[in-house]
CSV table of C-alpha atoms in Angstrom, one decimal:
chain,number,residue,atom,x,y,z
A,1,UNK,CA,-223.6,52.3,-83.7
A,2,UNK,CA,-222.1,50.5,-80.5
A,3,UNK,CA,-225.0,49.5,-78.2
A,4,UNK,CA,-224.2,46.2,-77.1
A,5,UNK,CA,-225.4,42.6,-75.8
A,6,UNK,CA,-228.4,40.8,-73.9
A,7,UNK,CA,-227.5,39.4,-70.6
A,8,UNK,CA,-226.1,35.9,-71.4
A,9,UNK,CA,-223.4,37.5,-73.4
A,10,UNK,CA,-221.8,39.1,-71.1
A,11,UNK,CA,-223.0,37.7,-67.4
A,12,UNK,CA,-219.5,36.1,-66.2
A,13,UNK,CA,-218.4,40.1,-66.2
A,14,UNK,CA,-220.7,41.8,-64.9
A,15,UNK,CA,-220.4,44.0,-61.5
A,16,UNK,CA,-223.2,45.5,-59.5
A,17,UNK,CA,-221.2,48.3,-59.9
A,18,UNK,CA,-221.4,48.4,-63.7
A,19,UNK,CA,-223.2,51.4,-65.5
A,20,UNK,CA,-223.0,49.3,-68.5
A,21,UNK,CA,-224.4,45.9,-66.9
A,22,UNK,CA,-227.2,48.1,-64.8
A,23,UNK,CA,-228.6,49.4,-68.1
A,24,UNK,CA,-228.9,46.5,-69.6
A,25,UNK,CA,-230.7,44.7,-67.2
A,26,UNK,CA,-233.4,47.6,-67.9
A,27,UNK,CA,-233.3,46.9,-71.6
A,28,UNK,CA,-234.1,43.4,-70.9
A,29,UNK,CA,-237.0,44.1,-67.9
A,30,UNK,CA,-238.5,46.5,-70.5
A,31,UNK,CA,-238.5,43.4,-73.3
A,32,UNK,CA,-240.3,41.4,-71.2
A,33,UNK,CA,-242.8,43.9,-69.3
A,34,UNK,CA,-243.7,44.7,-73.2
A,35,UNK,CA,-245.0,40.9,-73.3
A,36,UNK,CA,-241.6,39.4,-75.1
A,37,UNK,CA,-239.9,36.3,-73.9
A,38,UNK,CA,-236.4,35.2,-74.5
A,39,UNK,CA,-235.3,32.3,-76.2
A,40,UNK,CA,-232.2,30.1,-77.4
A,41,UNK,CA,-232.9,28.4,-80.4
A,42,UNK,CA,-230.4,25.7,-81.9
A,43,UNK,CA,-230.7,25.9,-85.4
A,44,UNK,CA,-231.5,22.5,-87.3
A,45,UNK,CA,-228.6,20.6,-88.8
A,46,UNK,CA,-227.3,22.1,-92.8
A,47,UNK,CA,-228.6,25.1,-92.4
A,48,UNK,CA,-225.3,26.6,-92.6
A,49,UNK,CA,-223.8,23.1,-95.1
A,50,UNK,CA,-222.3,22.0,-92.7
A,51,UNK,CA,-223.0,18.6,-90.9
A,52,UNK,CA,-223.3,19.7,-87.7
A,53,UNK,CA,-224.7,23.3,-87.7
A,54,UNK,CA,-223.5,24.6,-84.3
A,55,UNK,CA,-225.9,27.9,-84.6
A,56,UNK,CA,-227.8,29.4,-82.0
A,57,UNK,CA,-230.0,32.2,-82.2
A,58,UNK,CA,-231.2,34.5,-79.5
A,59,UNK,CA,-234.4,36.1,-80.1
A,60,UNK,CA,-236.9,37.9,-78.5
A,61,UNK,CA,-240.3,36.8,-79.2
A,62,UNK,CA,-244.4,37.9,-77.9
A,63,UNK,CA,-245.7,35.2,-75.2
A,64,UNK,CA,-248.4,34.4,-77.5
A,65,UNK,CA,-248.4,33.2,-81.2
A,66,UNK,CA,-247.9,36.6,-83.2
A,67,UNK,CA,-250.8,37.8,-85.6
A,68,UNK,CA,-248.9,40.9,-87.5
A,69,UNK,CA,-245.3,39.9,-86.8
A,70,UNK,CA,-242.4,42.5,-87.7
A,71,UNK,CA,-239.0,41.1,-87.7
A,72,UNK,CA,-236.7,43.6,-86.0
A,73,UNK,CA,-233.0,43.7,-86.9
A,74,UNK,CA,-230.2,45.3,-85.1
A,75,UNK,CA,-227.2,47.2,-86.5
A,76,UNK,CA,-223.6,46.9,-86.4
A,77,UNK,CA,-222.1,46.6,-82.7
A,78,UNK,CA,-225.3,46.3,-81.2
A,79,UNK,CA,-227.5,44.0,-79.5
A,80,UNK,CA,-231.0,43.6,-80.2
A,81,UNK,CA,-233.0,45.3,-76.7
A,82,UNK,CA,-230.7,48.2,-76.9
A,83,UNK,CA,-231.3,48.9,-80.3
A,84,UNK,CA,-235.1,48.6,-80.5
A,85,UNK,CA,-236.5,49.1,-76.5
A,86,UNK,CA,-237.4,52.3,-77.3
A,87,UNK,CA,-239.8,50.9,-80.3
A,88,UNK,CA,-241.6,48.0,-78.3
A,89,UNK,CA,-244.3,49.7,-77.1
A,90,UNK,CA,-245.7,52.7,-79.7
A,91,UNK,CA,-245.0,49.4,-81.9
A,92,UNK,CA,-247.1,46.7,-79.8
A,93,UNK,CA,-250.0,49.6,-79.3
A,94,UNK,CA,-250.1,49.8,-83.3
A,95,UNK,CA,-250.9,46.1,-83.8
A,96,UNK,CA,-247.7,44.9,-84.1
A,97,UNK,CA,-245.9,41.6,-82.8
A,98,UNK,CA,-242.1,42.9,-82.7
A,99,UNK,CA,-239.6,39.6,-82.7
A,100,UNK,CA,-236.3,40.7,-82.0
A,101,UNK,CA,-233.0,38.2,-82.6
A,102,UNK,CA,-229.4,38.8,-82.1
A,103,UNK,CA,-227.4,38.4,-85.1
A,104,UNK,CA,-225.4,35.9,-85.0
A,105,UNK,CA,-222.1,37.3,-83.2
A,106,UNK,CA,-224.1,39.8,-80.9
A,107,UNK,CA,-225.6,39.6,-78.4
A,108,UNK,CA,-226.3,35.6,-77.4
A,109,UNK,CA,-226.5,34.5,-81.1
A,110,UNK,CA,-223.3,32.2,-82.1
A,111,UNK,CA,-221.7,29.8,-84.7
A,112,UNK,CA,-219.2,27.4,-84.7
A,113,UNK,CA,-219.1,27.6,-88.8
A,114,UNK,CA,-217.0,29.7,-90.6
A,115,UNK,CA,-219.7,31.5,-93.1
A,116,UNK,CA,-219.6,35.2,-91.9
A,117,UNK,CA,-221.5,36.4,-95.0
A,118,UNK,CA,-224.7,38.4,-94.6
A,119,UNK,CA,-226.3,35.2,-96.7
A,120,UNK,CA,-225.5,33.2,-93.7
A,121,UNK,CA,-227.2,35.6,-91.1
A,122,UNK,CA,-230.5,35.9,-93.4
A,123,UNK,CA,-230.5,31.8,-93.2
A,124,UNK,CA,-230.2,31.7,-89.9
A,125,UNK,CA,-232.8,33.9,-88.9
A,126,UNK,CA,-235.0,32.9,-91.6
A,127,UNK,CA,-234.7,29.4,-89.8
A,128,UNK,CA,-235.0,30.9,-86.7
A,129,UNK,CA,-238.6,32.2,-87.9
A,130,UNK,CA,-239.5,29.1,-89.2
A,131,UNK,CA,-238.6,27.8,-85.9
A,132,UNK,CA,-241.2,30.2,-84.2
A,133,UNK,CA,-243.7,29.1,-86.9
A,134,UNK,CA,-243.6,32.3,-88.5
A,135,UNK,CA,-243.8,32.1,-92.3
A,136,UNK,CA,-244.7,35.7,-93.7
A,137,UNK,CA,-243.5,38.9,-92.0
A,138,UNK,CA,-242.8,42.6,-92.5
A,139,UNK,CA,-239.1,43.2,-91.6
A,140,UNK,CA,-237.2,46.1,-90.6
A,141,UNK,CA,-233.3,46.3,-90.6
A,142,UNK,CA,-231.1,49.1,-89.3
A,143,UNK,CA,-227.6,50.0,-90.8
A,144,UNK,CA,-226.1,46.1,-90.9
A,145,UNK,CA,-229.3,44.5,-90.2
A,146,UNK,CA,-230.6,46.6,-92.9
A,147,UNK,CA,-228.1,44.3,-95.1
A,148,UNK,CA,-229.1,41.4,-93.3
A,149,UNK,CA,-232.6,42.0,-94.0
A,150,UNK,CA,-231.9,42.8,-97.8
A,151,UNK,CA,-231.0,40.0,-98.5
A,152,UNK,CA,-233.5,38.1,-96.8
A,153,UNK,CA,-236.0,39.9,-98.4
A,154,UNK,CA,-234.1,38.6,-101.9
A,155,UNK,CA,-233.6,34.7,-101.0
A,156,UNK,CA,-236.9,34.5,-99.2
A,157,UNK,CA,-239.5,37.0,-101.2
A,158,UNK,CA,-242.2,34.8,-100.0
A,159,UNK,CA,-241.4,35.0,-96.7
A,160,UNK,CA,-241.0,39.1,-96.3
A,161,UNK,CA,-243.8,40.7,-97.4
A,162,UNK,CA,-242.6,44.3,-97.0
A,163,UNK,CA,-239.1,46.0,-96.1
A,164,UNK,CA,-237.8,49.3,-94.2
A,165,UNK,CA,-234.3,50.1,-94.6
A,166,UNK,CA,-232.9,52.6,-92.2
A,167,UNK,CA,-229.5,54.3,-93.0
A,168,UNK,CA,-228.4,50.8,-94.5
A,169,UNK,CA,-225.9,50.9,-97.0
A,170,UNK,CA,-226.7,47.9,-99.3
A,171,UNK,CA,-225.7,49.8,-102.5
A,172,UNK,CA,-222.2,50.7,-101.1
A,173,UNK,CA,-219.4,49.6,-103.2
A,174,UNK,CA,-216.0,48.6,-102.5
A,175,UNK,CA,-214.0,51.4,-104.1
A,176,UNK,CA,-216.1,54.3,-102.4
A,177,UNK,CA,-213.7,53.5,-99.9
A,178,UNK,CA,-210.9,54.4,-101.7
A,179,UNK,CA,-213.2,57.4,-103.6
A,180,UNK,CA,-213.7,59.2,-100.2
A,181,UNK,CA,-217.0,58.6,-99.6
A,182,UNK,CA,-216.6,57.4,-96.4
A,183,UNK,CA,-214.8,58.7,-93.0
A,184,UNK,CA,-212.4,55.5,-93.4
A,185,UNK,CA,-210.2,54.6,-96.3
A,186,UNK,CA,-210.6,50.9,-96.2
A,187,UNK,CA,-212.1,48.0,-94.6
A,188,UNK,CA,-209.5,47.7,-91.5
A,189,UNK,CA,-210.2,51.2,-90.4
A,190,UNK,CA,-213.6,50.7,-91.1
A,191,UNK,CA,-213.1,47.8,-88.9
A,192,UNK,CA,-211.5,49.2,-86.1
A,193,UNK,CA,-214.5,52.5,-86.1
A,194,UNK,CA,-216.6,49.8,-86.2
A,195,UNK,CA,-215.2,47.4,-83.1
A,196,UNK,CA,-214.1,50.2,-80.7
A,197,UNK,CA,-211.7,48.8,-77.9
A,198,UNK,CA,-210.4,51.7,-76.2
A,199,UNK,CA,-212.2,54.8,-75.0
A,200,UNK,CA,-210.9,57.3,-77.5
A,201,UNK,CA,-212.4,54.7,-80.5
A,202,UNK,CA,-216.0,54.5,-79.0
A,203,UNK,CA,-215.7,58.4,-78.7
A,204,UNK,CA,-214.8,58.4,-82.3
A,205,UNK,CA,-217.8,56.5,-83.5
A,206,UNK,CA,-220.1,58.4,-81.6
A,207,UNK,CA,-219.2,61.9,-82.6
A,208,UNK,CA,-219.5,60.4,-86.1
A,209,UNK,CA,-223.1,58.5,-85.5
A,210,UNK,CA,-224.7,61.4,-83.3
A,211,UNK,CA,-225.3,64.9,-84.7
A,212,UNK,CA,-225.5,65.9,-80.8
A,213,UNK,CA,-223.2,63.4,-79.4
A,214,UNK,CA,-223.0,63.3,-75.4
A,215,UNK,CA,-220.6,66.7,-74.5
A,216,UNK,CA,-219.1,64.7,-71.6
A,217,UNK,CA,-218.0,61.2,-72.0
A,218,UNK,CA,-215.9,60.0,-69.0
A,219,UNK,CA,-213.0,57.1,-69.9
A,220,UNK,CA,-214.4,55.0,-66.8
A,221,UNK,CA,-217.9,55.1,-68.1
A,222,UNK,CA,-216.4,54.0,-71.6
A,223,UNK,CA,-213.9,51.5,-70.3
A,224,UNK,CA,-216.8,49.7,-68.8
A,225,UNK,CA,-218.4,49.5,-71.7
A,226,UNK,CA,-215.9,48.0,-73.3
A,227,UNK,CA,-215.2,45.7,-70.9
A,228,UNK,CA,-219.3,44.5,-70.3
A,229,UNK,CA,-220.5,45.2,-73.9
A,230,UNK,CA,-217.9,45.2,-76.3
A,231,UNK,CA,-215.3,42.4,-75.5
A,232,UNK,CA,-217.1,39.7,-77.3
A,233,UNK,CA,-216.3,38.6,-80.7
A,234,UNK,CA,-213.8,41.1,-81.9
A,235,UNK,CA,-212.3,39.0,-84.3
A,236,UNK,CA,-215.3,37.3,-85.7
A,237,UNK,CA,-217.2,40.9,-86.1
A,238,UNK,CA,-213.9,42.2,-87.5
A,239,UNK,CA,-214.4,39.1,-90.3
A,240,UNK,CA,-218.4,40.0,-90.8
A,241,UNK,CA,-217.0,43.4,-91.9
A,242,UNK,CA,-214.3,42.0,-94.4
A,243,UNK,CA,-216.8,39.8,-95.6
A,244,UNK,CA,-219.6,42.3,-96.2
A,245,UNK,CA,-217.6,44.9,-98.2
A,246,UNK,CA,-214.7,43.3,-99.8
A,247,UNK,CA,-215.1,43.0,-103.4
A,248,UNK,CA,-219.1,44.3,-103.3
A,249,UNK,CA,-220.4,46.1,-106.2
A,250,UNK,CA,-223.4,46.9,-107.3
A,251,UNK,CA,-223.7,45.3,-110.1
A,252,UNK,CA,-223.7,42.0,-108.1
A,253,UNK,CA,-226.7,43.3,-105.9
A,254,UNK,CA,-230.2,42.0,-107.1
A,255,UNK,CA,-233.4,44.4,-107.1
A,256,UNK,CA,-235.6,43.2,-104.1
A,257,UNK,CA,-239.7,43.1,-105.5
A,258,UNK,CA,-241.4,44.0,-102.0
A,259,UNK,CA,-242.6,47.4,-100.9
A,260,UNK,CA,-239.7,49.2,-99.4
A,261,UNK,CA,-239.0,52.0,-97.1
A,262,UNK,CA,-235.7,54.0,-97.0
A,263,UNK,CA,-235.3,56.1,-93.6
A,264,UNK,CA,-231.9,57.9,-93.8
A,265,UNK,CA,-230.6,60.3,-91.4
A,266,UNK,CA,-229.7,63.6,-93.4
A,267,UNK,CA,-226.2,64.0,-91.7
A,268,UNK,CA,-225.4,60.6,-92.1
A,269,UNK,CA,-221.6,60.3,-92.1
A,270,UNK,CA,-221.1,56.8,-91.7
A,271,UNK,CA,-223.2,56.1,-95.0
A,272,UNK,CA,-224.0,59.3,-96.4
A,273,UNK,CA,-227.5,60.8,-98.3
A,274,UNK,CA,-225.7,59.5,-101.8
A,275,UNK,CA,-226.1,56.0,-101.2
A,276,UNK,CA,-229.9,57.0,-100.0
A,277,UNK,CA,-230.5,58.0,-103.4
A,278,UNK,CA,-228.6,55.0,-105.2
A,279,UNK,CA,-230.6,52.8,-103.1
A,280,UNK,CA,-234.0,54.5,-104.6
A,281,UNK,CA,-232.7,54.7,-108.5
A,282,UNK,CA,-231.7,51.0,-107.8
A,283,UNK,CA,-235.5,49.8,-106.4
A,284,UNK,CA,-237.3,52.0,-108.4
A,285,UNK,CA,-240.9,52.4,-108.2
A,286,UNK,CA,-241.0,49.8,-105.5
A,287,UNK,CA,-239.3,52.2,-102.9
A,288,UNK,CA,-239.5,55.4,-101.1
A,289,UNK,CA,-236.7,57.7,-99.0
A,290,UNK,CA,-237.8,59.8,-96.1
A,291,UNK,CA,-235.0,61.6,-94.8
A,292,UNK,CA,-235.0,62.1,-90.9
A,293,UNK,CA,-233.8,66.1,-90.6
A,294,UNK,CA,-231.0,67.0,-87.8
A,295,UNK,CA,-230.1,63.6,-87.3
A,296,UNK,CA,-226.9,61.2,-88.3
A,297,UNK,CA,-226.4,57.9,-88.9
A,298,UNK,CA,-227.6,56.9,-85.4
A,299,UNK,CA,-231.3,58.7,-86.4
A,300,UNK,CA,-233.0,55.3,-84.8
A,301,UNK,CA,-231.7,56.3,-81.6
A,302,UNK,CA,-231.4,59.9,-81.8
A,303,UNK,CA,-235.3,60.4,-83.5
A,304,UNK,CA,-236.8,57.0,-82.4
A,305,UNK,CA,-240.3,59.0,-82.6
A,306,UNK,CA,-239.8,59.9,-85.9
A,307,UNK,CA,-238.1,56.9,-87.3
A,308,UNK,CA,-241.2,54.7,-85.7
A,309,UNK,CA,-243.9,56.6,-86.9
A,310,UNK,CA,-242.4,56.0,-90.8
A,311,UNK,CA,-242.4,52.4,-89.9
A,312,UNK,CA,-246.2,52.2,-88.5
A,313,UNK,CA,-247.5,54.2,-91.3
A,314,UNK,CA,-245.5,51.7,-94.2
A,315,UNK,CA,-247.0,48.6,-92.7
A,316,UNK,CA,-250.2,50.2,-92.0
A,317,UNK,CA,-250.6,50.6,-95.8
A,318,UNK,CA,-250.3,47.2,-96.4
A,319,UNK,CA,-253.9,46.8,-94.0
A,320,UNK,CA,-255.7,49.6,-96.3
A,321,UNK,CA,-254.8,47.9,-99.4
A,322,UNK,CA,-255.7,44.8,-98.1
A,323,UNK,CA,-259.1,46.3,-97.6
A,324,UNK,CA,-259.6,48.3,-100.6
A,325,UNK,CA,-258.7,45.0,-102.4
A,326,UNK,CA,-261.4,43.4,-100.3
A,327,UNK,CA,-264.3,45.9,-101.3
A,328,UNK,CA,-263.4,46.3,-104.9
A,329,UNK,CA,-263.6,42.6,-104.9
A,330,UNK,CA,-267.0,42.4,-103.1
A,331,UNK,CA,-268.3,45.6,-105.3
A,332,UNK,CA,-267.7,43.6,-108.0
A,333,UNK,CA,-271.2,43.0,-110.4
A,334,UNK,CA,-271.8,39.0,-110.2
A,335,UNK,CA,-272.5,37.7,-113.7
């Protein structure tokens, strides 16, 4: 999915005449009418092994301290408030405190280290939490975040107390590439779906992520895009891509312990329905798959509704357990 950076990413381009730079502006006035504010945080020295860390993370956080926060991760080619705007609200109205970073690369989130392993992104935002003070949180990742946020969930099961993956495809191996699972046939053309720079590349990737993709999509309106939204880091997204797939097998992938969700759109051509259900058989009884009807791999943005009314009902579970627990334990005969 292509939606794009905050504003600091891309401000030294940006035109009052630019469709692109206009709508993100309202992505960013909608982040901080919903009570968020944004901040830069410079991540502490080693936590990427390195002397001097050079990591920044941009991230999105509620003006006061959060009570039920839900970490919010963004896929592949987007930026965090065009990804999730649509989900601040019904989510803040549930009893939620949404904190939403940039991964590093999108957005304003940067390194000066070479690590561009999803390890690396799930230590710098865990240290970007523990910047905020936030020690235990419910996390949601979609498509790359979803990998982000798997394995954060395994180096840090302390940390995440419960997981929702949508249309993230952790159990994805290496030579499905070559088997013809996928619409690409190996991790440079995956790369260049991926990292669209001309108009006929972003048109591509959106006739594959959409079921209903937009009938008219003007080269201007696409070029600017490119130019506002999509100019930033080819290279070093083109590298998080090579890192994430070459060589990944499943055998290599440990079984996260938390409660998890799997939300899957059910034309998903980018990762299709088959790694759904590997993801399940590989989690077990710890997991469940909804599948999202008429809707492809972008089904966060084309069924938001749906999609956040899975997520409030998982973390809502974990507040009725909590209170069963509590009045089994206070029905409990003293001896």
């Amino acid at each position: 999915m292509p939606p794009p950076p905050p504003p600091a990413a891309a401000s030294g381009r940006r035109s009052i005449l630019s469709f692109a730079a206009a709508r993100d502006r309202c992505f960013s006035r909608r982040f901080l009418r919903a009570g968020l504010r944004p901040l830069a945080i410079p991540l502490p020295t080693g936590v990427g092994g390195g002397d001097d860390a050079g990591t920044t993370v941009h991230v999105w956080v509620p003006a006061n301290p959060p009570r039920n926060p839900l970490l919010l991760l963004h896929g592949f080619g987007a930026s965090a408030t065009w990804q999730w705007a649509p989900y601040l609200r019904p989510l803040i109205a549930a009893g939620f405190d949404p904190i939403v970073p940039d991964l590093l690369f999108f957005g304003a989130s940067c390194t000066r280290l070479a690590d561009r392993s999803d390890a690396f992104q799930a230590r710098s935002i865990k240290a970007a939490m523990d910047a905020i003070g936030v020690a235990r949180f419910g996390l949601v990742g979609v498509s790359y975040g979803g990998f982000v946020g798997y394995r954060m969930a395994a180096m840090y099961p302390d940390a995440v107390e419960r997981v929702v993956l949508v249309c993230a495809g952790v159990c994805l191996e290496e030579k499905d590439l070559a088997a013809g699972l996928f619409p690409v046939a190996g991790v440079g053309e995956a790369a260049e779906l991926l990292v669209p720079r001309r108009p006929e590349e972003v048109r591509r990737l959106v006739r594959l992520t959409f079921v209903r993709p937009p009938c008219i999509m003007p080269s201007c309106f696409l070029w600017d895009y490119i130019k506002v939204m999509g100019s930033d880091y080819i290279q070093e997204k083109t590298e998080l891509l090579y890192a994430l797939i070459s060589e990944r097998q499943l055998s290599n992938l440990p079984i996260i312990s938390q409660p998890t969700l799997i939300v899957w759109g059910e034309r998903d051509r980018v990762f299709p329905m088959e790694l759904a259900h590997r993801l399940k058989r590989h989690l077990g009884e710890h997991s469940r798959l909804v599948v999202i009807r008429n809707a492809g791999h972008a089904v966060n943005l084309e069924k938001p509704k749906d999609v956040c009314r899975n997520i409030i009902e998982f973390f809502q579970e974990r507040v009725t357990e909590a209170l069963n627990d509590e009045k089994a334990e206070t029905s409990k005969p003293l001896n």
